[in-house]
Amino acid sequence: KIESLKVTVDFLKVPLGLKKPPLKEALAAVPGRPKVLGVERHKPRHSNTMDNESQYSGYSYKSAHSRSSRKHSRDGSRGDKSVTIQAPGEPLLDNESTRGDERDDNWGETTTVVTGTSEHSISHDDITRITKDMEDSAHLDCSRHLGVSLAGALALLAFLTPLAFMLLPQLLWREQLESCGPPCEGLFISVAFKLLILLLGSWALFFRRPKAFFPRVFVFRALLMVLIFLLIVSYWLFYGVRILDARDRNYQGVVQFAVSLVDALLFVHYLAVVLLELRQLQPQFTLKAVRSADGASRFYNVGHLSIQRAAVWILENYYHDFPVYNPALLNLPKSVLSKKMSGFKVYSLGEENTTNNSTGQSRAVIAAAARRRDNSHNEYYYEEAEHERRVRKRRARLVVAVEEAFTHIKRLQEEDQKNPREIMDPREAAQAIFASMARAMQKYLRTTKQQPYHTMESILQHLEFCITHDMTPKAFLERYLTAGPTIQYHKDRWLAKQWTLVSEEPVTNGLKDGVVFVLKRQDFSLVVSTKKIPFFKLSEEFVDPKSHKFVMRLQSETSV
Amino acid sequence: ITALSCSVSFQQRIEIHKLRQGDNLILGFSIGGGIDQDPTQNPFSEDKTDKGIYVTRVTEGGPAEVAGLQIGDKIMQVNGWDRTMVTHDQARKRLTKRNEEVVRLLVTRQSLQKAVQQSMMS
């Protein structure tokens, strides 16, 4: 079996219209094996519903109530689970701050999932978007199903043909066959083992989950399928004419004919390995991927790939290299952009209450009126410095709180004698110490605008995880202090399957120096540009180890 | 002969006309020394704590040799600017000013001093 299921699958709409060879169109986009479409499934979200409750209740309890409830929770947190869940009185997910973010509006609702395997499960927040996708993909999947079945049939045919070649004479004209002793037996054994090797090799090479749906057919795979098809057809032709019709009596010749087919199939498999796997390994190009929203960029080295495969490669690396896209961090604060209040230093009201006294303010007004020039860059600078200071202060508080919280629990040693009531499992331990750090954590996340990414439940889970593995507070905090890559966050919310490839050249073209293509999502895009890795001319210089000699320098001497 | 008091200056004035070579004006000698250098390495100075600027090489046929500069001379002044307590780089800069065609040096040398002393003693 050379070509079985996997293969290229279509995943987006490519805006480029290209000439489509009909055969390739038919073979286009073979989807992955685990193909269960259109299954909607509610993911169990018990904890999230509880989050919902705590969130809404916390929201209503926001100001004064929260403090008292927090105080209670701190004392009674050890044994009483219900109280600890409400412990952070203010919601970690603040509705008003994320109003503009559509992802957060529906996070409490059930999600619909189109499942193939767990790897490919997606969750769209917008149901209409799902139905639209399903309509689109339904059309494509029909062609993919066709492609898969075609490839599977071809593979099966290729595998069974040698066996058929050897069996048919036995079945049809057994009496007239010349007996064939040891040579035939040797050939039988070799056929058996070669077919086994072919089977294993095909399993290793082709039986893999497709990592993406490509918009266009994967040229090399199509090529290989055509090659196999032609090979099989020509062998059958010869077989039919020379052997079946003529009723050849030389059985050894027939068996050798079958063996030659198996050899040819093995060589095609070798060709497949070289074309599909080996050719792209040697790096030839450097791709620069820049995210359009905030300028985060990375460089990658790739070999000879077509544009669509390079796009998938970039995406695979995007999810673990790029810091997560945070729309809240994009814009300059409005205070900076407004020109009216130049001369005022604008502070957001929060911890710092820095309003000057009235004389100071009036002086500022007079100064502003007098100067009347655009100071927004100045304001930006001060705003940035202020923000930086605030973040550092909150971070310091958070670190101290977490350190202190971690000192409250320790692992149970064998020799400690504790009554069973006091022994906790990791989850309970996490809930126990969460209360003391919750407020600091929440304030820090708010300041760095990360609060949509971390629900209370996720923090608790992470805390439980860290406690189980004996991590230090610093290890616990590394997840929150820096914005991690997208793949670190909860899969359903931040991983999206749907990317659109925009390219001026046909996407099955190979990469060349200067090719630019764009990978688009709804809110941002990745602009990828290609540069060829230069040809290095290495020359050799031999240095005799004995040639390193030195003298004292008398003085520096300059000639004039 | 009574010994004269040392009010005689053991110095010589040398006027060097710079030679133009392409974009540069060259004088044709090399200097060493300076207050930022190590004075004990100076082979020409009599007093090893002297941090003055000394001529360490004179190119043959160059403008300096033509003007009479000799190896081992200590440069006291360049165009009127005192060069006895300067860094190496400052000395170089004063000598290689781009727009000057002529530099007038005030130099002193041991042989000169010895000659004067001998003439005083004889």
XYZ file of C-alpha atoms in Angstrom, chain A residues 161-464:
304
model
C -1.824 -7.571 -7.547
C 1.334 -9.607 -7.026
C -0.646 -12.160 -5.058
C -3.188 -12.288 -7.828
C -0.479 -12.724 -10.407
C 0.799 -15.734 -8.562
C -2.526 -17.268 -7.715
C -4.356 -16.967 -10.991
C -2.353 -19.580 -12.925
C -2.765 -21.996 -10.030
C -6.482 -21.504 -10.100
C -7.044 -21.487 -13.802
C -4.733 -23.994 -15.406
C -3.162 -25.864 -12.597
C -2.721 -29.128 -14.397
C -0.723 -27.645 -17.215
C 1.785 -25.816 -15.048
C 5.288 -27.047 -14.894
C 6.306 -27.931 -11.434
C 8.666 -25.563 -9.937
C 10.667 -26.520 -6.944
C 13.140 -24.612 -4.837
C 13.472 -21.552 -7.070
C 9.776 -20.874 -6.777
C 9.779 -21.422 -3.075
C 12.597 -18.958 -2.726
C 10.653 -16.503 -4.768
C 7.568 -17.042 -2.670
C 9.467 -16.270 0.491
C 11.018 -13.192 -1.007
C 7.634 -11.971 -2.205
C 6.180 -12.508 1.222
C 8.900 -10.570 2.968
C 8.973 -7.815 0.448
C 5.270 -7.343 0.772
C 5.645 -7.261 4.517
C 8.352 -4.645 4.261
C 6.212 -2.670 1.884
C 3.363 -2.853 4.313
C 5.462 -1.645 7.210
C 7.025 1.079 5.145
C 3.698 2.335 3.949
C 2.366 2.275 7.445
C 5.298 4.339 8.634
C 5.129 6.811 5.836
C 1.510 7.263 5.022
C -0.574 6.142 7.952
C -0.341 9.397 9.726
C -2.805 11.946 10.827
C -2.911 14.749 8.392
C -1.838 17.837 10.142
C -3.760 20.157 7.946
C -6.154 20.463 5.085
C -4.395 21.965 2.148
C -6.218 24.149 -0.298
C -4.707 22.526 -3.331
C -3.634 19.042 -4.096
C -0.313 17.957 -2.827
C 1.605 17.666 -6.031
C 4.041 14.996 -5.034
C 1.400 12.733 -3.660
C -0.680 13.087 -6.755
C 2.373 12.313 -8.801
C 3.048 9.183 -6.834
C -0.496 7.988 -7.145
C -0.423 8.489 -10.869
C 2.838 6.611 -11.043
C 1.505 3.665 -9.124
C -1.612 3.616 -11.196
C 0.337 3.522 -14.407
C 2.613 0.857 -13.046
C -0.239 -1.406 -12.046
C -2.097 -0.877 -15.250
C 0.884 -1.671 -17.387
C 1.658 -4.779 -15.384
C -1.890 -6.002 -15.687
C -1.830 -5.336 -19.382
C 1.250 -7.395 -19.885
C -0.014 -10.066 -17.593
C -3.320 -10.282 -19.322
C -1.867 -10.513 -22.787
C 1.203 -12.580 -22.225
C 0.227 -14.891 -19.471
C -3.496 -15.206 -19.174
C -4.247 -15.325 -22.836
C -1.310 -17.441 -23.730
C -1.676 -19.666 -20.712
C 1.974 -19.633 -20.058
C 3.112 -22.846 -18.508
C 6.320 -21.617 -17.033
C 5.207 -20.943 -13.514
C 8.577 -19.743 -12.424
C 8.404 -17.020 -15.010
C 5.038 -15.941 -13.683
C 6.322 -15.815 -10.163
C 9.301 -13.831 -11.267
C 6.960 -11.438 -13.008
C 5.122 -10.929 -9.750
C 8.373 -10.447 -7.872
C 9.433 -7.780 -10.317
C 6.215 -5.914 -9.629
C 6.871 -6.018 -5.921
C 10.370 -4.694 -6.506
C 9.005 -1.883 -8.586
C 6.554 -1.024 -5.825
C 9.354 -0.955 -3.300
C 11.255 1.466 -5.466
C 8.223 3.655 -5.772
C 8.074 3.628 -2.011
C 11.666 4.732 -1.906
C 10.805 7.523 -4.289
C 7.981 8.496 -2.004
C 10.320 8.690 0.958
C 12.717 10.899 -0.916
C 10.106 13.193 -2.370
C 7.897 13.548 0.626
C 10.301 13.421 3.498
C 13.887 13.915 2.554
C 13.816 16.685 0.071
C 12.595 19.329 2.438
C 15.034 18.585 5.212
C 17.977 20.568 4.048
C 17.341 24.210 4.863
C 17.250 26.434 1.825
C 15.162 29.391 2.772
C 14.647 31.611 5.748
C 11.061 32.587 6.357
C 10.228 35.629 8.370
C 6.800 35.542 9.937
C 5.441 38.790 11.308
C 2.155 39.122 13.068
C 0.308 42.071 11.670
C -1.447 43.034 14.859
C 1.476 43.674 17.115
C 4.631 43.055 15.179
C 5.816 39.893 16.883
C 8.171 38.205 14.479
C 10.236 35.077 14.127
C 12.580 33.568 11.625
C 12.464 29.956 10.485
C 14.661 27.855 8.270
C 12.923 25.530 5.861
C 13.910 23.452 2.896
C 12.251 23.116 -0.450
C 8.562 23.242 0.204
C 5.542 24.340 -1.679
C 3.871 27.477 -0.428
C 1.014 25.610 1.186
C 3.270 23.236 3.028
C 5.442 26.101 4.157
C 2.304 27.786 5.427
C 1.432 24.759 7.523
C 4.960 24.594 8.834
C 4.778 28.216 9.877
C 1.484 27.602 11.622
C 2.827 24.671 13.534
C 5.607 26.824 14.827
C 3.396 29.796 15.364
C 1.481 28.103 18.099
C 4.451 27.460 20.257
C 6.711 30.369 19.409
C 4.614 33.451 19.213
C 3.288 35.053 22.363
C -0.436 34.854 22.519
C -2.330 37.515 20.683
C -3.739 39.937 23.174
C -5.976 42.531 21.591
C -6.091 44.534 24.774
C -2.438 45.422 24.512
C -2.573 46.857 21.066
C -3.673 50.420 21.264
C -2.183 53.387 22.879
C -4.242 54.424 25.823
C -6.814 56.957 24.850
C -5.393 59.463 27.219
C -2.308 59.668 25.108
C -4.072 60.150 21.863
C -6.350 62.883 22.929
C -4.761 66.216 22.420
C -7.083 68.297 24.441
C -5.590 67.676 27.795
C -2.040 68.279 26.928
C -0.245 69.446 29.960
C -2.185 67.189 32.258
C -0.661 64.001 33.367
C -3.419 61.471 33.131
C -3.470 58.667 35.616
C -6.029 55.918 35.601
C -7.708 55.816 38.928
C -6.711 52.694 40.683
C -4.204 52.165 43.395
C -2.412 55.366 42.716
C -4.291 58.423 43.616
C -2.107 61.085 42.294
C -4.246 64.068 41.709
C -2.397 67.170 42.574
C -3.816 69.760 44.797
C -5.951 72.354 43.185
C -3.248 74.930 42.756
C -1.147 72.404 40.970
C -3.980 71.620 38.644
C -4.756 75.179 37.863
C -1.138 75.781 37.200
C -1.176 72.873 34.830
C -4.168 74.309 33.050
C -2.463 77.625 32.626
C 0.647 75.929 31.431
C -1.309 73.880 28.972
C -3.063 76.912 27.659
C 0.201 78.723 27.339
C 2.067 76.001 25.578
C -0.556 74.659 23.251
C 1.569 72.256 21.388
C 1.177 68.552 20.870
C 2.670 66.760 23.798
C 1.235 63.385 23.137
C 4.596 61.744 22.782
C 5.474 63.109 26.154
C 2.326 61.698 27.583
C 2.948 58.385 26.004
C 6.328 58.279 27.618
C 4.996 59.103 31.033
C 2.062 56.792 30.642
C 4.392 53.974 29.731
C 6.678 54.694 32.635
C 3.754 54.813 34.975
C 2.316 51.595 33.662
C 5.656 49.942 34.009
C 5.917 51.034 37.586
C 2.456 49.810 38.372
C 3.087 46.443 36.800
C 6.259 46.043 38.757
C 4.589 46.897 41.993
C 1.757 44.469 41.437
C 4.136 41.837 40.343
C 6.157 42.253 43.506
C 3.015 41.878 45.567
C 2.023 38.815 43.645
C 5.364 37.151 44.053
C 5.378 37.776 47.766
C 1.837 36.542 48.171
C 2.541 33.362 46.273
C 5.723 32.689 48.154
C 3.915 33.090 51.394
C 1.062 30.923 50.275
C 3.353 28.112 49.357
C 4.862 28.070 52.801
C 1.555 27.015 54.233
C 1.572 23.520 52.863
C 4.075 20.804 52.663
C 4.152 17.262 51.470
C 3.127 14.625 53.918
C 6.114 12.632 55.086
C 5.676 9.085 56.233
C 6.776 9.728 59.724
C 4.408 12.564 60.361
C 1.481 11.598 62.431
C -1.549 13.466 61.319
C -5.140 12.638 61.765
C -6.915 11.794 58.526
C -9.001 14.920 58.651
C -5.990 17.074 58.063
C -4.632 15.199 55.120
C -5.563 16.756 51.826
C -5.242 15.752 48.230
C -3.679 18.226 45.801
C -6.947 19.769 44.796
C -7.903 20.578 48.341
C -4.438 21.830 49.089
C -4.616 24.115 46.094
C -7.947 25.479 47.147
C -6.636 25.996 50.617
C -3.789 28.238 49.646
C -5.455 29.871 46.713
C -7.372 32.306 48.831
C -4.343 34.103 50.118
C -2.915 34.795 46.707
C -6.118 35.274 44.800
C -6.423 38.978 45.166
C -2.827 39.737 44.286
C -3.074 37.424 41.305
C -6.220 39.003 40.059
C -4.899 42.513 40.348
C -1.770 41.568 38.537
C -3.658 39.918 35.724
C -5.834 42.963 35.403
C -2.893 45.286 35.164
C -1.210 43.257 32.486
C -4.530 42.753 30.726
C -4.228 39.020 30.883
C -7.386 38.308 32.758
C -9.296 36.831 29.807
C -6.754 34.102 29.511
C -6.874 32.811 33.012
C -10.064 31.812 34.655
C -10.080 31.002 38.282
C -10.548 27.382 37.481
C -7.516 27.317 35.272
C -5.428 28.954 37.957
C -6.615 26.433 40.496
C -5.805 23.620 38.158
C -2.392 24.948 37.521
C -1.805 25.385 41.214
C -2.866 21.825 41.832
